[in-house]
Short mmCIF file of N, CA, C and O in Angstrom, two decimals:
data_model
loop_
_atom_site.label_atom_id
_atom_site.label_comp_id
_atom_site.label_asym_id
_atom_site.label_seq_id
_atom_site.Cartn_x
_atom_site.Cartn_y
_atom_site.Cartn_z
N GLN A 280 16.25 9.87 -8.53
CA GLN A 280 14.85 10.23 -8.35
C GLN A 280 14.03 8.96 -8.17
O GLN A 280 14.22 7.97 -8.86
N CYS A 281 13.12 8.97 -7.24
CA CYS A 281 12.34 7.80 -6.88
C CYS A 281 10.91 7.94 -7.42
O CYS A 281 10.21 8.90 -7.10
N LEU A 282 10.50 7.00 -8.26
CA LEU A 282 9.14 6.99 -8.80
C LEU A 282 8.48 5.65 -8.47
O LEU A 282 9.12 4.60 -8.59
N LEU A 283 7.21 5.68 -8.12
CA LEU A 283 6.51 4.46 -7.72
C LEU A 283 6.06 3.59 -8.88
O LEU A 283 5.69 2.45 -8.69
N SER A 284 6.03 4.11 -10.09
CA SER A 284 5.56 3.33 -11.24
C SER A 284 6.33 2.02 -11.36
O SER A 284 7.54 1.99 -11.22
N GLY A 285 5.59 0.93 -11.58
CA GLY A 285 6.23 -0.36 -11.78
C GLY A 285 5.77 -1.39 -10.78
O GLY A 285 4.74 -1.25 -10.13
N SER A 286 6.56 -2.45 -10.65
CA SER A 286 6.24 -3.57 -9.76
C SER A 286 7.14 -3.52 -8.52
O SER A 286 8.32 -3.22 -8.62
N TRP A 287 6.53 -3.86 -7.38
CA TRP A 287 7.24 -3.87 -6.11
C TRP A 287 6.92 -5.17 -5.38
O TRP A 287 5.84 -5.70 -5.52
N ARG A 288 7.85 -5.65 -4.57
CA ARG A 288 7.65 -6.85 -3.76
C ARG A 288 8.13 -6.55 -2.35
O ARG A 288 9.23 -6.02 -2.17
N SER A 289 7.32 -6.92 -1.35
CA SER A 289 7.70 -6.68 0.04
C SER A 289 8.55 -7.82 0.57
O SER A 289 8.68 -8.88 -0.07
N ASP A 290 9.09 -7.64 1.76
CA ASP A 290 9.88 -8.69 2.42
C ASP A 290 9.04 -9.93 2.70
O ASP A 290 9.58 -11.02 2.83
N THR A 291 7.72 -9.77 2.82
CA THR A 291 6.83 -10.90 3.10
C THR A 291 6.20 -11.49 1.84
O THR A 291 5.35 -12.36 1.93
N GLY A 292 6.62 -11.01 0.67
CA GLY A 292 6.13 -11.58 -0.59
C GLY A 292 4.89 -10.92 -1.16
O GLY A 292 4.36 -11.37 -2.16
N CYS A 293 4.42 -9.82 -0.54
CA CYS A 293 3.29 -9.08 -1.11
C CYS A 293 3.76 -8.43 -2.40
O CYS A 293 4.92 -8.03 -2.51
N ARG A 294 2.85 -8.33 -3.37
CA ARG A 294 3.20 -7.71 -4.65
C ARG A 294 2.30 -6.51 -4.91
O ARG A 294 1.10 -6.58 -4.70
N MET A 295 2.90 -5.44 -5.40
CA MET A 295 2.17 -4.24 -5.73
C MET A 295 2.58 -3.82 -7.14
O MET A 295 3.77 -3.80 -7.46
N VAL A 296 1.60 -3.50 -7.95
CA VAL A 296 1.87 -2.97 -9.29
C VAL A 296 1.24 -1.59 -9.35
O VAL A 296 0.04 -1.43 -9.10
N VAL A 297 2.05 -0.58 -9.68
CA VAL A 297 1.59 0.80 -9.74
C VAL A 297 1.61 1.27 -11.19
O VAL A 297 2.61 1.09 -11.89
N SER A 298 0.50 1.85 -11.61
CA SER A 298 0.42 2.40 -12.96
C SER A 298 1.28 3.64 -13.08
O SER A 298 1.87 4.11 -12.11
N VAL A 299 1.33 4.21 -14.24
CA VAL A 299 2.07 5.45 -14.46
C VAL A 299 1.46 6.54 -13.59
O VAL A 299 0.24 6.66 -13.48
N LEU A 300 2.31 7.33 -12.98
CA LEU A 300 1.85 8.43 -12.14
C LEU A 300 1.22 9.52 -12.99
O LEU A 300 1.73 9.86 -14.05
N GLY A 301 0.12 10.10 -12.49
CA GLY A 301 -0.49 11.24 -13.14
C GLY A 301 0.34 12.49 -12.87
O GLY A 301 1.21 12.50 -11.99
N LYS A 302 0.08 13.55 -13.60
CA LYS A 302 0.83 14.80 -13.41
C LYS A 302 0.66 15.35 -12.00
O LYS A 302 1.52 16.05 -11.48
N ASP A 303 -0.47 15.03 -11.37
CA ASP A 303 -0.73 15.50 -10.00
C ASP A 303 -0.18 14.54 -8.94
O ASP A 303 -0.40 14.73 -7.76
N GLY A 304 0.52 13.50 -9.36
CA GLY A 304 1.09 12.53 -8.42
C GLY A 304 0.18 11.37 -8.09
O GLY A 304 0.56 10.47 -7.35
N SER A 305 -1.04 11.38 -8.63
CA SER A 305 -1.97 10.29 -8.33
C SER A 305 -1.57 9.02 -9.08
O SER A 305 -0.94 9.08 -10.14
N PHE A 306 -1.93 7.88 -8.50
CA PHE A 306 -1.67 6.61 -9.17
C PHE A 306 -2.71 5.59 -8.75
O PHE A 306 -3.44 5.76 -7.78
N SER A 307 -2.79 4.52 -9.52
CA SER A 307 -3.66 3.40 -9.18
C SER A 307 -2.91 2.13 -9.56
O SER A 307 -1.86 2.18 -10.19
N GLY A 308 -3.46 1.01 -9.15
CA GLY A 308 -2.80 -0.25 -9.46
C GLY A 308 -3.48 -1.40 -8.75
O GLY A 308 -4.68 -1.34 -8.46
N SER A 309 -2.70 -2.42 -8.44
CA SER A 309 -3.25 -3.59 -7.75
C SER A 309 -2.26 -4.08 -6.70
O SER A 309 -1.06 -3.81 -6.78
N TYR A 310 -2.80 -4.80 -5.72
CA TYR A 310 -2.01 -5.30 -4.59
C TYR A 310 -2.42 -6.74 -4.33
O TYR A 310 -3.61 -7.05 -4.29
N LEU A 311 -1.45 -7.62 -4.17
CA LEU A 311 -1.72 -9.02 -3.88
C LEU A 311 -0.91 -9.44 -2.67
O LEU A 311 0.32 -9.29 -2.67
N PRO A 312 -1.58 -9.90 -1.60
CA PRO A 312 -0.83 -10.30 -0.40
C PRO A 312 0.04 -11.53 -0.68
O PRO A 312 -0.26 -12.32 -1.57
N GLY A 313 1.10 -11.66 0.09
CA GLY A 313 2.01 -12.78 -0.07
C GLY A 313 1.62 -13.98 0.77
O GLY A 313 0.62 -13.95 1.50
N PRO A 314 2.41 -15.04 0.71
CA PRO A 314 2.11 -16.27 1.44
C PRO A 314 2.11 -16.08 2.96
O PRO A 314 1.46 -16.85 3.67
N ALA A 315 2.77 -15.06 3.47
CA ALA A 315 2.81 -14.83 4.92
C ALA A 315 1.43 -14.48 5.47
O ALA A 315 1.16 -14.66 6.65
N VAL A 316 0.55 -13.97 4.61
CA VAL A 316 -0.80 -13.62 5.05
C VAL A 316 -1.58 -14.89 5.37
O VAL A 316 -2.41 -14.91 6.27
N GLY A 317 -1.34 -15.95 4.62
CA GLY A 317 -1.95 -17.24 4.90
C GLY A 317 -3.42 -17.34 4.57
O GLY A 317 -4.12 -18.19 5.10
N ASP A 318 -3.93 -16.49 3.68
CA ASP A 318 -5.34 -16.53 3.32
C ASP A 318 -5.45 -16.56 1.81
O ASP A 318 -5.33 -15.54 1.14
N SER A 319 -5.67 -17.75 1.26
CA SER A 319 -5.70 -17.91 -0.19
C SER A 319 -6.97 -17.34 -0.81
O SER A 319 -7.08 -17.26 -2.03
N GLU A 320 -7.96 -16.93 0.01
CA GLU A 320 -9.20 -16.37 -0.52
C GLU A 320 -9.04 -14.92 -0.97
O GLU A 320 -9.85 -14.42 -1.72
N ILE A 321 -8.01 -14.23 -0.48
CA ILE A 321 -7.84 -12.83 -0.84
C ILE A 321 -7.29 -12.73 -2.26
O ILE A 321 -6.26 -13.32 -2.58
N LEU A 322 -7.98 -11.97 -3.08
CA LEU A 322 -7.61 -11.81 -4.47
C LEU A 322 -6.78 -10.55 -4.66
O LEU A 322 -6.66 -9.74 -3.76
N SER A 323 -6.26 -10.38 -5.86
CA SER A 323 -5.61 -9.12 -6.20
C SER A 323 -6.64 -8.02 -6.00
O SER A 323 -7.78 -8.13 -6.45
N SER A 324 -6.25 -6.97 -5.30
CA SER A 324 -7.20 -5.92 -4.93
C SER A 324 -6.73 -4.57 -5.45
O SER A 324 -5.53 -4.33 -5.57
N PRO A 325 -7.68 -3.69 -5.78
CA PRO A 325 -7.30 -2.39 -6.33
C PRO A 325 -6.68 -1.47 -5.28
O PRO A 325 -7.02 -1.55 -4.11
N LEU A 326 -5.77 -0.63 -5.74
CA LEU A 326 -5.18 0.39 -4.86
C LEU A 326 -5.24 1.74 -5.56
O LEU A 326 -5.25 1.81 -6.79
N GLU A 327 -5.31 2.78 -4.76
CA GLU A 327 -5.27 4.16 -5.26
C GLU A 327 -4.46 4.99 -4.29
O GLU A 327 -4.52 4.78 -3.08
N GLY A 328 -3.68 5.92 -4.83
CA GLY A 328 -2.87 6.74 -3.95
C GLY A 328 -2.30 7.96 -4.63
O GLY A 328 -2.65 8.31 -5.75
N SER A 329 -1.36 8.59 -3.91
CA SER A 329 -0.67 9.75 -4.46
C SER A 329 0.74 9.80 -3.92
O SER A 329 1.03 9.30 -2.82
N GLN A 330 1.62 10.39 -4.73
CA GLN A 330 3.02 10.56 -4.36
C GLN A 330 3.35 12.03 -4.39
O GLN A 330 2.87 12.77 -5.24
N GLN A 331 4.17 12.45 -3.45
CA GLN A 331 4.67 13.83 -3.43
C GLN A 331 5.40 14.09 -4.74
O GLN A 331 5.96 13.18 -5.36
N ASP A 332 5.43 15.33 -5.19
CA ASP A 332 6.08 15.71 -6.44
C ASP A 332 7.56 15.35 -6.37
O ASP A 332 8.33 15.95 -5.61
N ALA A 333 7.97 14.34 -7.16
CA ALA A 333 9.37 13.89 -7.16
C ALA A 333 10.30 14.95 -7.75
O ALA A 333 11.51 14.86 -7.58
N GLY A 334 9.75 15.95 -8.43
CA GLY A 334 10.57 17.04 -8.92
C GLY A 334 11.00 17.99 -7.82
O GLY A 334 11.97 18.72 -7.95
N LEU A 335 10.25 17.98 -6.72
CA LEU A 335 10.57 18.86 -5.59
C LEU A 335 11.51 18.21 -4.60
O LEU A 335 12.33 18.89 -3.97
N VAL A 336 11.36 16.92 -4.40
CA VAL A 336 12.21 16.18 -3.46
C VAL A 336 12.64 14.87 -4.12
O VAL A 336 11.83 14.21 -4.76
N PRO A 337 13.89 14.47 -3.96
CA PRO A 337 14.36 13.24 -4.62
C PRO A 337 13.82 11.95 -3.99
O PRO A 337 13.80 10.92 -4.63
N GLN A 338 13.40 12.01 -2.73
CA GLN A 338 12.92 10.82 -2.02
C GLN A 338 11.53 11.15 -1.46
O GLN A 338 11.38 11.44 -0.28
N PRO A 339 10.51 11.09 -2.32
CA PRO A 339 9.18 11.58 -1.97
C PRO A 339 8.39 10.67 -1.03
O PRO A 339 8.63 9.46 -0.95
N THR A 340 7.46 11.29 -0.33
CA THR A 340 6.50 10.55 0.49
C THR A 340 5.35 10.11 -0.39
O THR A 340 5.14 10.64 -1.48
N PHE A 341 4.59 9.13 0.08
CA PHE A 341 3.45 8.61 -0.67
C PHE A 341 2.41 8.07 0.30
O PHE A 341 2.70 7.80 1.47
N SER A 342 1.21 7.88 -0.20
CA SER A 342 0.16 7.19 0.55
C SER A 342 -0.73 6.48 -0.46
O SER A 342 -0.85 6.91 -1.60
N PHE A 343 -1.31 5.37 -0.02
CA PHE A 343 -2.29 4.69 -0.86
C PHE A 343 -3.19 3.81 -0.01
O PHE A 343 -2.85 3.48 1.13
N THR A 344 -4.34 3.50 -0.55
CA THR A 344 -5.28 2.59 0.12
C THR A 344 -5.52 1.38 -0.75
O THR A 344 -5.48 1.47 -1.99
N VAL A 345 -5.75 0.26 -0.10
CA VAL A 345 -6.11 -0.98 -0.78
C VAL A 345 -7.48 -1.40 -0.25
O VAL A 345 -7.68 -1.48 0.96
N HIS A 346 -8.41 -1.63 -1.14
CA HIS A 346 -9.74 -2.13 -0.79
C HIS A 346 -9.75 -3.62 -1.10
O HIS A 346 -9.80 -4.00 -2.27
N TRP A 347 -9.68 -4.44 -0.04
CA TRP A 347 -9.51 -5.88 -0.20
C TRP A 347 -10.76 -6.55 -0.75
O TRP A 347 -11.87 -6.28 -0.30
N ARG A 348 -10.54 -7.41 -1.72
CA ARG A 348 -11.63 -8.22 -2.28
C ARG A 348 -11.37 -9.66 -1.91
O ARG A 348 -10.21 -10.10 -1.98
N PRO A 349 -12.32 -10.43 -1.51
CA PRO A 349 -13.75 -10.11 -1.36
C PRO A 349 -14.11 -9.64 0.04
O PRO A 349 -15.28 -9.57 0.39
N ARG A 350 -13.17 -9.31 0.86
CA ARG A 350 -13.43 -8.93 2.25
C ARG A 350 -13.87 -7.48 2.41
O ARG A 350 -13.61 -6.65 1.55
N ALA A 351 -14.48 -7.17 3.55
CA ALA A 351 -14.89 -5.79 3.89
C ALA A 351 -13.77 -5.16 4.72
O ALA A 351 -13.93 -4.88 5.90
N GLN A 352 -12.62 -4.98 4.07
CA GLN A 352 -11.45 -4.43 4.74
C GLN A 352 -10.77 -3.40 3.84
O GLN A 352 -10.80 -3.53 2.61
N THR A 353 -10.14 -2.42 4.46
CA THR A 353 -9.35 -1.42 3.75
C THR A 353 -8.05 -1.23 4.51
O THR A 353 -8.04 -1.21 5.74
N THR A 354 -6.94 -1.12 3.78
CA THR A 354 -5.66 -0.83 4.40
C THR A 354 -5.14 0.49 3.86
O THR A 354 -5.19 0.73 2.65
N ALA A 355 -4.66 1.33 4.75
CA ALA A 355 -4.03 2.60 4.37
C ALA A 355 -2.53 2.47 4.61
O ALA A 355 -2.10 2.02 5.68
N PHE A 356 -1.74 2.81 3.61
CA PHE A 356 -0.28 2.78 3.69
C PHE A 356 0.23 4.21 3.61
O PHE A 356 -0.29 5.02 2.84
N LEU A 357 1.28 4.52 4.37
CA LEU A 357 1.90 5.83 4.36
C LEU A 357 3.40 5.62 4.46
O LEU A 357 3.87 4.89 5.35
N GLY A 358 4.16 6.20 3.54
CA GLY A 358 5.59 5.94 3.59
C GLY A 358 6.41 6.90 2.76
O GLY A 358 5.95 7.97 2.36
N GLN A 359 7.63 6.45 2.48
CA GLN A 359 8.57 7.25 1.70
C GLN A 359 9.38 6.33 0.81
O GLN A 359 9.68 5.19 1.18
N CYS A 360 9.72 6.83 -0.36
CA CYS A 360 10.55 6.11 -1.32
C CYS A 360 11.98 6.62 -1.17
O CYS A 360 12.22 7.83 -1.20
N TYR A 361 12.92 5.70 -0.98
CA TYR A 361 14.33 6.06 -0.81
C TYR A 361 15.16 5.54 -1.97
O TYR A 361 14.87 4.47 -2.51
N VAL A 362 16.20 6.27 -2.31
CA VAL A 362 17.16 5.84 -3.33
C VAL A 362 18.48 5.60 -2.61
O VAL A 362 19.04 6.51 -1.99
N GLY A 363 18.97 4.35 -2.68
CA GLY A 363 20.23 4.01 -2.04
C GLY A 363 21.44 4.51 -2.81
O GLY A 363 21.31 5.02 -3.93
N THR A 364 22.61 4.35 -2.24
CA THR A 364 23.84 4.81 -2.89
C THR A 364 24.10 4.08 -4.20
O THR A 364 24.77 4.60 -5.08
N ASN A 365 23.53 2.86 -4.34
CA ASN A 365 23.69 2.10 -5.57
C ASN A 365 22.58 2.41 -6.59
O ASN A 365 22.50 1.79 -7.64
N GLY A 366 21.69 3.36 -6.25
CA GLY A 366 20.61 3.74 -7.16
C GLY A 366 19.35 2.91 -7.02
O GLY A 366 18.36 3.16 -7.69
N GLU A 367 19.38 1.91 -6.14
CA GLU A 367 18.21 1.04 -5.95
C GLU A 367 17.14 1.77 -5.13
O GLU A 367 17.44 2.38 -4.11
N GLU A 368 15.90 1.67 -5.60
CA GLU A 368 14.77 2.29 -4.91
C GLU A 368 14.16 1.30 -3.92
O GLU A 368 13.99 0.12 -4.23
N THR A 369 13.85 1.78 -2.71
CA THR A 369 13.15 0.97 -1.72
C THR A 369 12.04 1.82 -1.10
O THR A 369 12.15 3.04 -1.00
N LEU A 370 10.97 1.13 -0.72
CA LEU A 370 9.84 1.78 -0.07
C LEU A 370 9.84 1.40 1.40
O LEU A 370 10.02 0.23 1.74
N HIS A 371 9.61 2.38 2.27
CA HIS A 371 9.42 2.14 3.69
C HIS A 371 8.04 2.67 4.02
O HIS A 371 7.74 3.83 3.72
N ALA A 372 7.20 1.84 4.62
CA ALA A 372 5.82 2.27 4.88
C ALA A 372 5.27 1.67 6.17
O ALA A 372 5.70 0.61 6.62
N LEU A 373 4.32 2.38 6.74
CA LEU A 373 3.50 1.90 7.85
C LEU A 373 2.10 1.69 7.30
O LEU A 373 1.71 2.31 6.31
N TRP A 374 1.34 0.81 7.95
CA TRP A 374 -0.02 0.57 7.46
C TRP A 374 -0.98 0.37 8.60
O TRP A 374 -0.59 0.00 9.71
N LEU A 375 -2.25 0.65 8.31
CA LEU A 375 -3.37 0.37 9.22
C LEU A 375 -4.41 -0.41 8.44
O LEU A 375 -4.76 -0.04 7.32
N LEU A 376 -4.89 -1.49 9.02
CA LEU A 376 -5.94 -2.30 8.41
C LEU A 376 -7.24 -2.04 9.16
O LEU A 376 -7.27 -2.11 10.39
N ARG A 377 -8.29 -1.76 8.43
CA ARG A 377 -9.60 -1.51 9.03
C ARG A 377 -10.59 -2.54 8.49
O ARG A 377 -10.74 -2.69 7.29
N GLU A 378 -11.26 -3.25 9.41
CA GLU A 378 -12.34 -4.16 9.06
C GLU A 378 -13.67 -3.50 9.36
O GLU A 378 -13.74 -2.61 10.21
N ALA A 379 -14.72 -3.94 8.71
CA ALA A 379 -16.05 -3.43 9.01
C ALA A 379 -16.47 -3.99 10.37
O ALA A 379 -16.34 -5.19 10.63
N ALA A 380 -16.95 -3.13 11.26
CA ALA A 380 -17.43 -3.55 12.58
C ALA A 380 -18.94 -3.74 12.52
O ALA A 380 -19.63 -3.05 11.77
N ASP A 381 -19.45 -4.66 13.32
CA ASP A 381 -20.89 -4.92 13.35
C ASP A 381 -21.66 -3.84 14.10
O ASP A 381 -22.85 -3.66 13.86
N SER A 382 -20.98 -3.14 15.01
CA SER A 382 -21.65 -2.11 15.81
C SER A 382 -20.59 -1.19 16.41
O SER A 382 -19.41 -1.54 16.46
N PRO A 383 -21.02 -0.02 16.93
CA PRO A 383 -20.05 0.86 17.60
C PRO A 383 -19.36 0.20 18.79
O PRO A 383 -18.21 0.49 19.08
N ALA A 384 -20.03 -0.72 19.44
CA ALA A 384 -19.42 -1.43 20.57
C ALA A 384 -18.26 -2.30 20.12
O ALA A 384 -17.36 -2.60 20.91
N GLU A 385 -18.26 -2.74 18.86
CA GLU A 385 -17.19 -3.59 18.31
C GLU A 385 -16.10 -2.77 17.62
O GLU A 385 -15.13 -3.32 17.11
N ASP A 386 -16.24 -1.46 17.58
CA ASP A 386 -15.32 -0.58 16.89
C ASP A 386 -13.89 -0.70 17.39
O ASP A 386 -12.94 -0.62 16.61
N TRP A 387 -13.70 -0.94 18.66
CA TRP A 387 -12.38 -0.97 19.28
C TRP A 387 -11.46 -2.02 18.66
O TRP A 387 -10.25 -1.87 18.64
N LYS A 388 -12.03 -3.10 18.14
CA LYS A 388 -11.19 -4.17 17.61
C LYS A 388 -11.15 -4.21 16.08
O LYS A 388 -10.62 -5.14 15.49
N ALA A 389 -11.67 -3.18 15.42
CA ALA A 389 -11.78 -3.19 13.97
C ALA A 389 -10.54 -2.65 13.26
O ALA A 389 -10.40 -2.79 12.06
N THR A 390 -9.62 -2.00 13.98
CA THR A 390 -8.42 -1.44 13.37
C THR A 390 -7.18 -2.10 13.93
O THR A 390 -7.05 -2.24 15.14
N ARG A 391 -6.29 -2.53 13.04
CA ARG A 391 -5.01 -3.13 13.44
C ARG A 391 -3.87 -2.29 12.92
O ARG A 391 -3.91 -1.75 11.86
#
């Protein structure tokens, strides 16, 4: 069974700490980008999300958002937690980063 509670590290050195999951699958925690991001000004930032009921499926889907401090950016992550044959849990996720745009004309370049 795959649960998100605990500490996670990405291939690029990003760190995520997830609090205990609520009964409804909700969770919160913090996210710190790794050295690959190359921006030492970004601090540990809060995250909030939810996980599919792990009692229903052994490898649940999840989503969470990170509100970056001190920047005006938000990242949405969507993925699934997998359990390997050795019992090791891994997360696979896609993400979108959204910056605040100065105007509707600048909207096209605000999402990566």
